[in-house]
JSON list of C-alpha atoms in Angstrom, two decimals:
[
{"chain": "A", "resi": 1, "resn": "UNK", "atom": "CA", "xyz": [123.19, 83.37, -2.38]},
{"chain": "A", "resi": 2, "resn": "UNK", "atom": "CA", "xyz": [119.63, 84.42, -3.10]},
{"chain": "A", "resi": 3, "resn": "UNK", "atom": "CA", "xyz": [117.10, 82.64, -0.95]},
{"chain": "A", "resi": 4, "resn": "UNK", "atom": "CA", "xyz": [114.17, 84.04, -2.90]},
{"chain": "A", "resi": 5, "resn": "UNK", "atom": "CA", "xyz": [114.44, 83.94, -6.67]},
{"chain": "A", "resi": 6, "resn": "UNK", "atom": "CA", "xyz": [112.39, 85.43, -9.44]},
{"chain": "A", "resi": 7, "resn": "UNK", "atom": "CA", "xyz": [114.00, 84.12, -12.58]},
{"chain": "A", "resi": 8, "resn": "UNK", "atom": "CA", "xyz": [112.03, 86.23, -15.03]},
{"chain": "A", "resi": 9, "resn": "UNK", "atom": "CA", "xyz": [113.21, 89.85, -14.92]},
{"chain": "A", "resi": 10, "resn": "UNK", "atom": "CA", "xyz": [110.33, 90.91, -17.15]},
{"chain": "A", "resi": 11, "resn": "UNK", "atom": "CA", "xyz": [107.03, 89.71, -18.56]},
{"chain": "A", "resi": 12, "resn": "UNK", "atom": "CA", "xyz": [104.70, 91.16, -21.20]},
{"chain": "A", "resi": 13, "resn": "UNK", "atom": "CA", "xyz": [101.04, 90.20, -21.38]},
{"chain": "A", "resi": 14, "resn": "UNK", "atom": "CA", "xyz": [98.11, 91.37, -23.46]},
{"chain": "A", "resi": 15, "resn": "UNK", "atom": "CA", "xyz": [95.30, 93.16, -21.63]},
{"chain": "A", "resi": 16, "resn": "UNK", "atom": "CA", "xyz": [92.57, 90.76, -20.58]},
{"chain": "A", "resi": 17, "resn": "UNK", "atom": "CA", "xyz": [94.86, 87.73, -20.55]},
{"chain": "A", "resi": 18, "resn": "UNK", "atom": "CA", "xyz": [96.35, 85.97, -17.56]},
{"chain": "A", "resi": 19, "resn": "UNK", "atom": "CA", "xyz": [99.66, 87.08, -16.04]},
{"chain": "A", "resi": 20, "resn": "UNK", "atom": "CA", "xyz": [101.65, 84.44, -14.18]},
{"chain": "A", "resi": 21, "resn": "UNK", "atom": "CA", "xyz": [104.61, 85.54, -12.09]},
{"chain": "A", "resi": 22, "resn": "UNK", "atom": "CA", "xyz": [106.83, 82.90, -10.54]},
{"chain": "A", "resi": 23, "resn": "UNK", "atom": "CA", "xyz": [108.95, 82.76, -7.42]},
{"chain": "A", "resi": 24, "resn": "UNK", "atom": "CA", "xyz": [111.20, 80.05, -5.99]},
{"chain": "A", "resi": 25, "resn": "UNK", "atom": "CA", "xyz": [112.75, 79.85, -2.55]},
{"chain": "A", "resi": 26, "resn": "UNK", "atom": "CA", "xyz": [115.47, 77.73, -1.03]},
{"chain": "A", "resi": 27, "resn": "UNK", "atom": "CA", "xyz": [114.97, 78.02, 2.72]},
{"chain": "A", "resi": 28, "resn": "UNK", "atom": "CA", "xyz": [112.55, 75.35, 3.93]},
{"chain": "A", "resi": 29, "resn": "UNK", "atom": "CA", "xyz": [112.02, 77.33, 7.14]},
{"chain": "A", "resi": 30, "resn": "UNK", "atom": "CA", "xyz": [110.07, 80.03, 5.32]},
{"chain": "A", "resi": 31, "resn": "UNK", "atom": "CA", "xyz": [106.41, 79.73, 6.26]},
{"chain": "A", "resi": 32, "resn": "UNK", "atom": "CA", "xyz": [104.83, 82.95, 5.08]},
{"chain": "A", "resi": 33, "resn": "UNK", "atom": "CA", "xyz": [104.96, 84.48, 1.63]},
{"chain": "A", "resi": 34, "resn": "UNK", "atom": "CA", "xyz": [103.92, 87.81, 0.24]},
{"chain": "A", "resi": 35, "resn": "UNK", "atom": "CA", "xyz": [103.71, 89.63, -3.06]},
{"chain": "A", "resi": 36, "resn": "UNK", "atom": "CA", "xyz": [104.38, 93.32, -3.33]},
{"chain": "A", "resi": 37, "resn": "UNK", "atom": "CA", "xyz": [103.74, 95.63, -6.24]},
{"chain": "A", "resi": 38, "resn": "UNK", "atom": "CA", "xyz": [105.89, 98.65, -7.00]},
{"chain": "A", "resi": 39, "resn": "UNK", "atom": "CA", "xyz": [105.19, 101.55, -9.31]},
{"chain": "A", "resi": 40, "resn": "UNK", "atom": "CA", "xyz": [108.04, 103.86, -10.40]},
{"chain": "A", "resi": 41, "resn": "UNK", "atom": "CA", "xyz": [109.01, 106.46, -7.82]},
{"chain": "A", "resi": 42, "resn": "UNK", "atom": "CA", "xyz": [106.87, 104.82, -5.15]},
{"chain": "A", "resi": 43, "resn": "UNK", "atom": "CA", "xyz": [107.51, 102.36, -2.35]},
{"chain": "A", "resi": 44, "resn": "UNK", "atom": "CA", "xyz": [106.40, 98.73, -2.69]},
{"chain": "A", "resi": 45, "resn": "UNK", "atom": "CA", "xyz": [102.82, 98.10, -1.58]},
{"chain": "A", "resi": 46, "resn": "UNK", "atom": "CA", "xyz": [101.40, 94.88, -0.22]},
{"chain": "A", "resi": 47, "resn": "UNK", "atom": "CA", "xyz": [99.31, 92.88, -2.66]},
{"chain": "A", "resi": 48, "resn": "UNK", "atom": "CA", "xyz": [98.55, 89.42, -1.31]},
{"chain": "A", "resi": 49, "resn": "UNK", "atom": "CA", "xyz": [100.00, 86.83, 1.05]},
{"chain": "A", "resi": 50, "resn": "UNK", "atom": "CA", "xyz": [99.82, 83.13, 1.80]},
{"chain": "A", "resi": 51, "resn": "UNK", "atom": "CA", "xyz": [100.69, 81.02, 4.80]},
{"chain": "A", "resi": 52, "resn": "UNK", "atom": "CA", "xyz": [102.41, 77.68, 4.38]},
{"chain": "A", "resi": 53, "resn": "UNK", "atom": "CA", "xyz": [99.36, 75.91, 5.79]},
{"chain": "A", "resi": 54, "resn": "UNK", "atom": "CA", "xyz": [97.50, 76.83, 2.60]},
{"chain": "A", "resi": 55, "resn": "UNK", "atom": "CA", "xyz": [98.17, 76.15, -1.05]},
{"chain": "A", "resi": 56, "resn": "UNK", "atom": "CA", "xyz": [96.01, 78.90, -2.50]},
{"chain": "A", "resi": 57, "resn": "UNK", "atom": "CA", "xyz": [94.81, 82.35, -1.56]},
{"chain": "A", "resi": 58, "resn": "UNK", "atom": "CA", "xyz": [92.57, 84.49, -3.70]},
{"chain": "A", "resi": 59, "resn": "UNK", "atom": "CA", "xyz": [91.75, 88.19, -3.59]},
{"chain": "A", "resi": 60, "resn": "UNK", "atom": "CA", "xyz": [89.74, 89.50, -6.50]},
{"chain": "A", "resi": 61, "resn": "UNK", "atom": "CA", "xyz": [91.77, 89.25, -9.67]},
{"chain": "A", "resi": 62, "resn": "UNK", "atom": "CA", "xyz": [94.85, 88.08, -7.77]},
{"chain": "A", "resi": 63, "resn": "UNK", "atom": "CA", "xyz": [95.54, 84.49, -6.72]},
{"chain": "A", "resi": 64, "resn": "UNK", "atom": "CA", "xyz": [98.68, 83.14, -5.14]},
{"chain": "A", "resi": 65, "resn": "UNK", "atom": "CA", "xyz": [99.51, 79.44, -5.34]},
{"chain": "A", "resi": 66, "resn": "UNK", "atom": "CA", "xyz": [102.04, 77.74, -3.09]},
{"chain": "A", "resi": 67, "resn": "UNK", "atom": "CA", "xyz": [103.73, 74.41, -3.80]},
{"chain": "A", "resi": 68, "resn": "UNK", "atom": "CA", "xyz": [105.73, 73.62, -0.68]},
{"chain": "A", "resi": 69, "resn": "UNK", "atom": "CA", "xyz": [107.32, 70.46, -1.99]},
{"chain": "A", "resi": 70, "resn": "UNK", "atom": "CA", "xyz": [108.70, 72.34, -4.96]},
{"chain": "A", "resi": 71, "resn": "UNK", "atom": "CA", "xyz": [109.43, 75.47, -2.92]},
{"chain": "A", "resi": 72, "resn": "UNK", "atom": "CA", "xyz": [107.60, 77.44, -5.53]},
{"chain": "A", "resi": 73, "resn": "UNK", "atom": "CA", "xyz": [104.88, 80.03, -5.55]},
{"chain": "A", "resi": 74, "resn": "UNK", "atom": "CA", "xyz": [103.15, 81.90, -8.29]},
{"chain": "A", "resi": 75, "resn": "UNK", "atom": "CA", "xyz": [100.95, 84.95, -8.62]},
{"chain": "A", "resi": 76, "resn": "UNK", "atom": "CA", "xyz": [98.13, 84.84, -11.15]},
{"chain": "A", "resi": 77, "resn": "UNK", "atom": "CA", "xyz": [96.42, 88.02, -12.31]},
{"chain": "A", "resi": 78, "resn": "UNK", "atom": "CA", "xyz": [93.20, 87.49, -14.24]},
{"chain": "A", "resi": 79, "resn": "UNK", "atom": "CA", "xyz": [92.25, 89.45, -16.22]},
{"chain": "A", "resi": 80, "resn": "UNK", "atom": "CA", "xyz": [95.36, 91.59, -16.56]},
{"chain": "A", "resi": 81, "resn": "UNK", "atom": "CA", "xyz": [94.84, 95.34, -16.85]},
{"chain": "A", "resi": 82, "resn": "UNK", "atom": "CA", "xyz": [97.21, 98.11, -18.00]},
{"chain": "A", "resi": 83, "resn": "UNK", "atom": "CA", "xyz": [97.22, 99.45, -14.43]},
{"chain": "A", "resi": 84, "resn": "UNK", "atom": "CA", "xyz": [98.82, 96.21, -13.31]},
{"chain": "A", "resi": 85, "resn": "UNK", "atom": "CA", "xyz": [102.02, 97.21, -15.10]},
{"chain": "A", "resi": 86, "resn": "UNK", "atom": "CA", "xyz": [104.57, 97.42, -12.31]},
{"chain": "A", "resi": 87, "resn": "UNK", "atom": "CA", "xyz": [107.44, 95.55, -10.70]},
{"chain": "A", "resi": 88, "resn": "UNK", "atom": "CA", "xyz": [106.30, 92.62, -8.58]},
{"chain": "A", "resi": 89, "resn": "UNK", "atom": "CA", "xyz": [108.39, 91.41, -5.67]},
{"chain": "A", "resi": 90, "resn": "UNK", "atom": "CA", "xyz": [108.00, 88.05, -3.99]},
{"chain": "A", "resi": 91, "resn": "UNK", "atom": "CA", "xyz": [108.96, 87.95, -0.29]},
{"chain": "A", "resi": 92, "resn": "UNK", "atom": "CA", "xyz": [109.28, 85.25, 2.34]},
{"chain": "A", "resi": 93, "resn": "UNK", "atom": "CA", "xyz": [109.62, 85.09, 6.09]},
{"chain": "A", "resi": 94, "resn": "UNK", "atom": "CA", "xyz": [109.60, 82.63, 8.96]},
{"chain": "A", "resi": 95, "resn": "UNK", "atom": "CA", "xyz": [111.70, 80.28, 10.96]},
{"chain": "A", "resi": 96, "resn": "UNK", "atom": "CA", "xyz": [114.06, 81.01, 13.78]},
{"chain": "A", "resi": 97, "resn": "UNK", "atom": "CA", "xyz": [116.41, 83.14, 11.77]},
{"chain": "A", "resi": 98, "resn": "UNK", "atom": "CA", "xyz": [113.86, 85.31, 10.10]},
{"chain": "A", "resi": 99, "resn": "UNK", "atom": "CA", "xyz": [110.89, 85.83, 12.33]},
{"chain": "A", "resi": 100, "resn": "UNK", "atom": "CA", "xyz": [109.51, 89.17, 11.28]},
{"chain": "A", "resi": 101, "resn": "UNK", "atom": "CA", "xyz": [112.27, 89.68, 8.73]},
{"chain": "A", "resi": 102, "resn": "UNK", "atom": "CA", "xyz": [111.25, 89.48, 5.10]},
{"chain": "A", "resi": 103, "resn": "UNK", "atom": "CA", "xyz": [113.56, 88.32, 2.32]},
{"chain": "A", "resi": 104, "resn": "UNK", "atom": "CA", "xyz": [112.71, 89.75, -1.07]},
{"chain": "A", "resi": 105, "resn": "UNK", "atom": "CA", "xyz": [113.33, 88.45, -4.55]},
{"chain": "A", "resi": 106, "resn": "UNK", "atom": "CA", "xyz": [114.83, 90.67, -7.26]},
{"chain": "A", "resi": 107, "resn": "UNK", "atom": "CA", "xyz": [111.46, 91.46, -8.82]},
{"chain": "A", "resi": 108, "resn": "UNK", "atom": "CA", "xyz": [109.69, 90.88, -12.14]},
{"chain": "A", "resi": 109, "resn": "UNK", "atom": "CA", "xyz": [108.63, 93.79, -14.29]},
{"chain": "A", "resi": 110, "resn": "UNK", "atom": "CA", "xyz": [105.16, 93.17, -15.70]},
{"chain": "A", "resi": 111, "resn": "UNK", "atom": "CA", "xyz": [103.97, 95.10, -18.73]},
{"chain": "A", "resi": 112, "resn": "UNK", "atom": "CA", "xyz": [100.32, 94.76, -19.67]},
{"chain": "A", "resi": 113, "resn": "UNK", "atom": "CA", "xyz": [99.81, 95.86, -23.23]},
{"chain": "A", "resi": 114, "resn": "UNK", "atom": "CA", "xyz": [96.51, 97.49, -24.23]},
{"chain": "B", "resi": 1, "resn": "UNK", "atom": "CA", "xyz": [97.58, 107.02, 9.29]},
{"chain": "B", "resi": 2, "resn": "UNK", "atom": "CA", "xyz": [100.28, 108.94, 7.42]},
{"chain": "B", "resi": 3, "resn": "UNK", "atom": "CA", "xyz": [102.26, 105.81, 6.61]},
{"chain": "B", "resi": 4, "resn": "UNK", "atom": "CA", "xyz": [106.02, 105.49, 6.73]},
{"chain": "B", "resi": 5, "resn": "UNK", "atom": "CA", "xyz": [107.61, 108.87, 6.09]},
{"chain": "B", "resi": 6, "resn": "UNK", "atom": "CA", "xyz": [111.08, 109.20, 4.65]},
{"chain": "B", "resi": 7, "resn": "UNK", "atom": "CA", "xyz": [113.27, 112.21, 4.01]},
{"chain": "B", "resi": 8, "resn": "UNK", "atom": "CA", "xyz": [114.83, 113.45, 1.88]},
{"chain": "B", "resi": 9, "resn": "UNK", "atom": "CA", "xyz": [113.04, 112.08, -1.17]},
{"chain": "B", "resi": 10, "resn": "UNK", "atom": "CA", "xyz": [116.02, 112.91, -3.37]},
{"chain": "B", "resi": 11, "resn": "UNK", "atom": "CA", "xyz": [119.62, 113.58, -2.47]},
{"chain": "B", "resi": 12, "resn": "UNK", "atom": "CA", "xyz": [122.53, 114.35, -4.74]},
{"chain": "B", "resi": 13, "resn": "UNK", "atom": "CA", "xyz": [125.87, 114.57, -3.01]},
{"chain": "B", "resi": 14, "resn": "UNK", "atom": "CA", "xyz": [129.55, 114.50, -3.83]},
{"chain": "B", "resi": 15, "resn": "UNK", "atom": "CA", "xyz": [131.72, 111.52, -3.12]},
{"chain": "B", "resi": 16, "resn": "UNK", "atom": "CA", "xyz": [133.18, 111.68, 0.37]},
{"chain": "B", "resi": 17, "resn": "UNK", "atom": "CA", "xyz": [130.31, 113.63, 1.87]},
{"chain": "B", "resi": 18, "resn": "UNK", "atom": "CA", "xyz": [128.17, 112.37, 4.72]},
{"chain": "B", "resi": 19, "resn": "UNK", "atom": "CA", "xyz": [124.61, 111.41, 3.90]},
{"chain": "B", "resi": 20, "resn": "UNK", "atom": "CA", "xyz": [121.83, 111.02, 6.47]},
{"chain": "B", "resi": 21, "resn": "UNK", "atom": "CA", "xyz": [118.50, 109.45, 5.56]},
{"chain": "B", "resi": 22, "resn": "UNK", "atom": "CA", "xyz": [115.59, 109.73, 7.96]},
{"chain": "B", "resi": 23, "resn": "UNK", "atom": "CA", "xyz": [112.54, 107.63, 8.65]},
{"chain": "B", "resi": 24, "resn": "UNK", "atom": "CA", "xyz": [109.39, 107.92, 10.73]},
{"chain": "B", "resi": 25, "resn": "UNK", "atom": "CA", "xyz": [107.64, 104.55, 11.04]},
{"chain": "B", "resi": 26, "resn": "UNK", "atom": "CA", "xyz": [103.91, 104.02, 11.37]},
{"chain": "B", "resi": 27, "resn": "UNK", "atom": "CA", "xyz": [102.83, 104.81, 14.91]},
{"chain": "B", "resi": 28, "resn": "UNK", "atom": "CA", "xyz": [102.58, 101.65, 17.03]},
{"chain": "B", "resi": 29, "resn": "UNK", "atom": "CA", "xyz": [104.79, 99.53, 14.80]},
{"chain": "B", "resi": 30, "resn": "UNK", "atom": "CA", "xyz": [107.59, 97.85, 16.70]},
{"chain": "B", "resi": 31, "resn": "UNK", "atom": "CA", "xyz": [109.71, 96.71, 13.74]},
{"chain": "B", "resi": 32, "resn": "UNK", "atom": "CA", "xyz": [111.66, 99.00, 11.46]},
{"chain": "B", "resi": 33, "resn": "UNK", "atom": "CA", "xyz": [113.60, 97.93, 8.38]},
{"chain": "B", "resi": 34, "resn": "UNK", "atom": "CA", "xyz": [116.05, 99.66, 6.06]},
{"chain": "B", "resi": 35, "resn": "UNK", "atom": "CA", "xyz": [116.22, 98.24, 2.53]},
{"chain": "B", "resi": 36, "resn": "UNK", "atom": "CA", "xyz": [118.27, 99.26, -0.49]},
{"chain": "B", "resi": 37, "resn": "UNK", "atom": "CA", "xyz": [117.06, 98.73, -4.03]},
{"chain": "B", "resi": 38, "resn": "UNK", "atom": "CA", "xyz": [119.51, 98.34, -6.88]},
{"chain": "B", "resi": 39, "resn": "UNK", "atom": "CA", "xyz": [119.13, 96.99, -10.38]},
{"chain": "B", "resi": 40, "resn": "UNK", "atom": "CA", "xyz": [121.52, 94.15, -9.68]},
{"chain": "B", "resi": 41, "resn": "UNK", "atom": "CA", "xyz": [120.31, 92.97, -6.28]},
{"chain": "B", "resi": 42, "resn": "UNK", "atom": "CA", "xyz": [116.70, 94.08, -6.09]},
{"chain": "B", "resi": 43, "resn": "UNK", "atom": "CA", "xyz": [115.51, 94.83, -2.55]},
{"chain": "B", "resi": 44, "resn": "UNK", "atom": "CA", "xyz": [118.18, 93.93, -0.04]},
{"chain": "B", "resi": 45, "resn": "UNK", "atom": "CA", "xyz": [117.80, 94.25, 3.69]},
{"chain": "B", "resi": 46, "resn": "UNK", "atom": "CA", "xyz": [120.43, 96.40, 5.34]},
{"chain": "B", "resi": 47, "resn": "UNK", "atom": "CA", "xyz": [119.33, 96.34, 8.98]},
{"chain": "B", "resi": 48, "resn": "UNK", "atom": "CA", "xyz": [116.24, 95.93, 11.08]},
{"chain": "B", "resi": 49, "resn": "UNK", "atom": "CA", "xyz": [115.20, 96.99, 14.57]},
{"chain": "B", "resi": 50, "resn": "UNK", "atom": "CA", "xyz": [112.72, 95.59, 17.05]},
{"chain": "B", "resi": 51, "resn": "UNK", "atom": "CA", "xyz": [111.59, 97.92, 19.82]},
{"chain": "B", "resi": 52, "resn": "UNK", "atom": "CA", "xyz": [114.39, 100.31, 18.83]},
{"chain": "B", "resi": 53, "resn": "UNK", "atom": "CA", "xyz": [117.07, 97.65, 19.23]},
{"chain": "B", "resi": 54, "resn": "UNK", "atom": "CA", "xyz": [119.09, 96.54, 16.18]},
{"chain": "B", "resi": 55, "resn": "UNK", "atom": "CA", "xyz": [118.41, 92.85, 15.60]},
{"chain": "B", "resi": 56, "resn": "UNK", "atom": "CA", "xyz": [120.28, 92.05, 12.41]},
{"chain": "B", "resi": 57, "resn": "UNK", "atom": "CA", "xyz": [122.74, 94.36, 10.69]},
{"chain": "B", "resi": 58, "resn": "UNK", "atom": "CA", "xyz": [124.44, 91.70, 8.61]},
{"chain": "B", "resi": 59, "resn": "UNK", "atom": "CA", "xyz": [123.22, 93.39, 5.45]},
{"chain": "B", "resi": 60, "resn": "UNK", "atom": "CA", "xyz": [125.04, 96.63, 6.14]},
{"chain": "B", "resi": 61, "resn": "UNK", "atom": "CA", "xyz": [127.65, 96.73, 3.39]},
{"chain": "B", "resi": 62, "resn": "UNK", "atom": "CA", "xyz": [130.56, 98.25, 5.27]},
{"chain": "B", "resi": 63, "resn": "UNK", "atom": "CA", "xyz": [131.57, 100.30, 8.24]},
{"chain": "B", "resi": 64, "resn": "UNK", "atom": "CA", "xyz": [130.72, 103.40, 6.25]},
{"chain": "B", "resi": 65, "resn": "UNK", "atom": "CA", "xyz": [127.06, 102.57, 6.91]},
{"chain": "B", "resi": 66, "resn": "UNK", "atom": "CA", "xyz": [125.44, 103.04, 10.30]},
{"chain": "B", "resi": 67, "resn": "UNK", "atom": "CA", "xyz": [121.86, 103.13, 11.52]},
{"chain": "B", "resi": 68, "resn": "UNK", "atom": "CA", "xyz": [120.26, 104.30, 14.72]},
{"chain": "B", "resi": 69, "resn": "UNK", "atom": "CA", "xyz": [116.82, 104.27, 16.22]},
{"chain": "B", "resi": 70, "resn": "UNK", "atom": "CA", "xyz": [116.86, 106.58, 19.24]},
{"chain": "B", "resi": 71, "resn": "UNK", "atom": "CA", "xyz": [113.12, 106.23, 19.83]},
{"chain": "B", "resi": 72, "resn": "UNK", "atom": "CA", "xyz": [110.07, 104.45, 18.49]},
{"chain": "B", "resi": 73, "resn": "UNK", "atom": "CA", "xyz": [109.22, 107.18, 16.03]},
{"chain": "B", "resi": 74, "resn": "UNK", "atom": "CA", "xyz": [112.53, 107.95, 14.36]},
{"chain": "B", "resi": 75, "resn": "UNK", "atom": "CA", "xyz": [115.43, 106.22, 12.68]},
{"chain": "B", "resi": 76, "resn": "UNK", "atom": "CA", "xyz": [118.42, 107.34, 10.63]},
{"chain": "B", "resi": 77, "resn": "UNK", "atom": "CA", "xyz": [120.67, 105.64, 8.13]},
{"chain": "B", "resi": 78, "resn": "UNK", "atom": "CA", "xyz": [124.01, 107.34, 7.73]},
{"chain": "B", "resi": 79, "resn": "UNK", "atom": "CA", "xyz": [126.68, 106.85, 5.09]},
{"chain": "B", "resi": 80, "resn": "UNK", "atom": "CA", "xyz": [130.06, 108.38, 5.81]},
{"chain": "B", "resi": 81, "resn": "UNK", "atom": "CA", "xyz": [131.95, 108.81, 3.57]},
{"chain": "B", "resi": 82, "resn": "UNK", "atom": "CA", "xyz": [129.64, 108.25, 0.62]},
{"chain": "B", "resi": 83, "resn": "UNK", "atom": "CA", "xyz": [130.82, 106.65, -2.62]},
{"chain": "B", "resi": 84, "resn": "UNK", "atom": "CA", "xyz": [129.29, 106.53, -6.12]},
{"chain": "B", "resi": 85, "resn": "UNK", "atom": "CA", "xyz": [128.43, 102.82, -5.68]},
{"chain": "B", "resi": 86, "resn": "UNK", "atom": "CA", "xyz": [126.11, 103.80, -2.82]},
{"chain": "B", "resi": 87, "resn": "UNK", "atom": "CA", "xyz": [123.78, 105.39, -5.37]},
{"chain": "B", "resi": 88, "resn": "UNK", "atom": "CA", "xyz": [120.44, 103.59, -4.98]},
{"chain": "B", "resi": 89, "resn": "UNK", "atom": "CA", "xyz": [116.95, 103.95, -3.61]},
{"chain": "B", "resi": 90, "resn": "UNK", "atom": "CA", "xyz": [116.82, 103.42, 0.14]},
{"chain": "B", "resi": 91, "resn": "UNK", "atom": "CA", "xyz": [113.53, 102.29, 1.60]},
{"chain": "B", "resi": 92, "resn": "UNK", "atom": "CA", "xyz": [112.43, 102.37, 5.19]},
{"chain": "B", "resi": 93, "resn": "UNK", "atom": "CA", "xyz": [109.63, 100.02, 6.22]},
{"chain": "B", "resi": 94, "resn": "UNK", "atom": "CA", "xyz": [107.80, 99.19, 9.43]},
{"chain": "B", "resi": 95, "resn": "UNK", "atom": "CA", "xyz": [105.71, 96.35, 10.78]},
{"chain": "B", "resi": 96, "resn": "UNK", "atom": "CA", "xyz": [103.93, 95.26, 13.92]},
{"chain": "B", "resi": 97, "resn": "UNK", "atom": "CA", "xyz": [104.31, 91.98, 15.72]},
{"chain": "B", "resi": 98, "resn": "UNK", "atom": "CA", "xyz": [100.87, 92.26, 17.22]},
{"chain": "B", "resi": 99, "resn": "UNK", "atom": "CA", "xyz": [97.95, 90.45, 15.70]},
{"chain": "B", "resi": 100, "resn": "UNK", "atom": "CA", "xyz": [98.07, 87.33, 13.58]},
{"chain": "B", "resi": 101, "resn": "UNK", "atom": "CA", "xyz": [101.31, 85.74, 12.48]},
{"chain": "B", "resi": 102, "resn": "UNK", "atom": "CA", "xyz": [102.72, 87.07, 9.34]},
{"chain": "B", "resi": 103, "resn": "UNK", "atom": "CA", "xyz": [101.85, 90.71, 9.34]},
{"chain": "B", "resi": 104, "resn": "UNK", "atom": "CA", "xyz": [102.82, 92.66, 6.31]},
{"chain": "B", "resi": 105, "resn": "UNK", "atom": "CA", "xyz": [105.41, 95.39, 6.24]},
{"chain": "B", "resi": 106, "resn": "UNK", "atom": "CA", "xyz": [104.67, 98.86, 5.02]},
{"chain": "B", "resi": 107, "resn": "UNK", "atom": "CA", "xyz": [107.18, 100.81, 2.96]},
{"chain": "B", "resi": 108, "resn": "UNK", "atom": "CA", "xyz": [107.93, 104.48, 2.69]},
{"chain": "B", "resi": 109, "resn": "UNK", "atom": "CA", "xyz": [108.26, 106.12, -0.70]},
{"chain": "B", "resi": 110, "resn": "UNK", "atom": "CA", "xyz": [112.04, 105.83, -0.64]},
{"chain": "B", "resi": 111, "resn": "UNK", "atom": "CA", "xyz": [115.02, 108.15, -0.64]},
{"chain": "B", "resi": 112, "resn": "UNK", "atom": "CA", "xyz": [116.75, 108.40, -4.00]},
{"chain": "B", "resi": 113, "resn": "UNK", "atom": "CA", "xyz": [120.46, 108.85, -3.41]},
{"chain": "B", "resi": 114, "resn": "UNK", "atom": "CA", "xyz": [122.92, 109.84, -6.11]},
{"chain": "B", "resi": 115, "resn": "UNK", "atom": "CA", "xyz": [126.60, 110.14, -5.23]},
{"chain": "B", "resi": 116, "resn": "UNK", "atom": "CA", "xyz": [128.68, 111.85, -7.88]}
]
């Protein structure tokens, strides 16, 4: 039973356009969400996070939106660049049972085409 | 900081052999996590420690898997005996509880295990 879902295994976007990666969660106790980026043969690296007290967090080309009522978050990359091609993992934490534990989604592979 | 250090980076072993993966967390971090990445399940948590004490090992697949953290700077994940279905990338990660709520976790580069 996956508590964090990324229903799109892959996504292809043209360079310069917007990339939108989606994530859904089922546990209403989650109160902190993160996106990680992973290149082949490397460990995941932190990209951006958002607390449940916010609905948007922006860092340069990356913006994360959180819709608590829908238990949905999305990562927007604008403009997309070929170097953004990687696997993106959504992660969530919080609540009594999770604390500092982080539950990851299965990932979405983003390909940015030149 | 050197980051989370894992060894070996790659391991090929025969079925039935014992495999030991090692991890050195970031100095000062009090949480340590072991994750396994597979195509089917993505990143799944196997076990995590807080102040060297195992907190949740419900993700450990079977008794063949065991993990220890004898001190704040070292942890091992052992598989005995190994099976081909254990082939995956195993990531160690660490985090600190100090500072603001919701600190990030930092991953090592992973140990690629192939059991033939």
